[in-house]
Amino acid sequence: MSSAAPPPDNVSFCADLVRSHDFPRYAATLFAPAAERRALLALYAFNVEIVRVRDQVSQPLPGEIRFQWWTDLFSGLVHGSAEGNPVAAELLRAIRDFDLPVEPLSLLVDEHQFDLYNDPMPTMAALEGYLAATSSALFGLAAQVLAPSSEAIEHLARHAGLAQGIVQIITNLPRDASHRQLFLPQQVLASHGCEMEDVFAGRDTANLRAVLEQLTGEAQQHLTAALSLLAEVPAAVHPAFLPLSQVRADLKRLSQPGRNPFAPQPTSRLRTLWTLWRASRSREFTK
C-alpha cells in the first residue's frame, strides 16, 4: 500500500512557483547565497501570486478580496491563516530576517488593483508610476535582501523596473489585447494616431508600430541607465539585477524589423539560463 507523497515545504513551494511563472528571476536566485536566495524566492513568489490574480478571477470583486487579504497581512490583521499560506509564511520570514519595509509591498498590491479592470492606461507618466510601484519596487526590495539600501541602488532599481516593465507590456500585448485590456498609454496611442479598437482587433498597423517603437526606445534608455549604474553599487546586489540581461535580450528581439507584435515569442528556459550565466560573468555584473 503506497502512501501519498508529502506536501512540499514552504521553501520548495515558493521555488516551484517562481520557476513556473517567473523563470528569469528564479534563475537569478541561483547566483545568490543560500539564506538570501530563500528570501528572494519568497519575494518573487509573492509577486507571482499578486500578478496572477487577474488571470485567476473572472470579475474584479474576487480579485479585490484576494488583494485585501495581503493588505491586511501587511497591516498585521491576518494572523493564524498566514501560517497556512506558504508564500505568506516565507514572505513574513524574509521581512523579519532582512528588516524589509512593508510599505512598498503594500503599495505593490494596491497598484495591481489596476489589473482587475479594463480601464486604459491614460498617460506615460501614469505607466511609469505603475511600474515604479511594482517592477521597480520588486528590484529594490530584492536588492535590500542582498545589501543595505543606498541612493545609487534606488536609482538603479527604478530604471531596471521601468525597462523590464515596458518590455513585459510589449511582450504581453497579444494576451492583453485579446482580453481588451491595454497597458499601452492612451496618450502615446493618440500621438501616433493609433486606435484602441485596432489594437484589440489584433491589427498590425503602421501606427501601432510607431507606438511600440517609441516604447522600446523608452525601455532602451532605462536599460542603458540601469546597466551604467551597476558599476556604482556593491557586487553583492548584482544577482537582484541579473534579469536585466533577459530584458536586454528581449529588447533586441522586440526591435527586429517586421516582427508581428501579436505573435507570441516565448523564450526557452535553456536560453534564459544561458543569457543569465553569460551576464553573471560579464564586466557589467562582475566589476
JSON list of C-alpha atoms in Angstrom, two decimals, residues 48 57 83 153 170 214 245 270 280:
[
{"chain": "A", "resi": 48, "resn": "VAL", "atom": "CA", "xyz": [3.83, 35.96, -8.83]},
{"chain": "A", "resi": 57, "resn": "VAL", "atom": "CA", "xyz": [-10.66, 35.69, -11.45]},
{"chain": "A", "resi": 83, "resn": "GLU", "atom": "CA", "xyz": [0.83, 30.30, 8.57]},
{"chain": "A", "resi": 153, "resn": "ILE", "atom": "CA", "xyz": [20.68, 51.25, -5.64]},
{"chain": "A", "resi": 170, "resn": "ILE", "atom": "CA", "xyz": [5.05, 44.88, -25.17]},
{"chain": "A", "resi": 214, "resn": "GLN", "atom": "CA", "xyz": [8.58, 54.76, -29.00]},
{"chain": "A", "resi": 245, "resn": "SER", "atom": "CA", "xyz": [20.27, 40.55, -19.14]},
{"chain": "A", "resi": 270, "resn": "LEU", "atom": "CA", "xyz": [17.69, 26.95, -21.55]},
{"chain": "A", "resi": 280, "resn": "SER", "atom": "CA", "xyz": [26.96, 36.84, -14.45]}
]
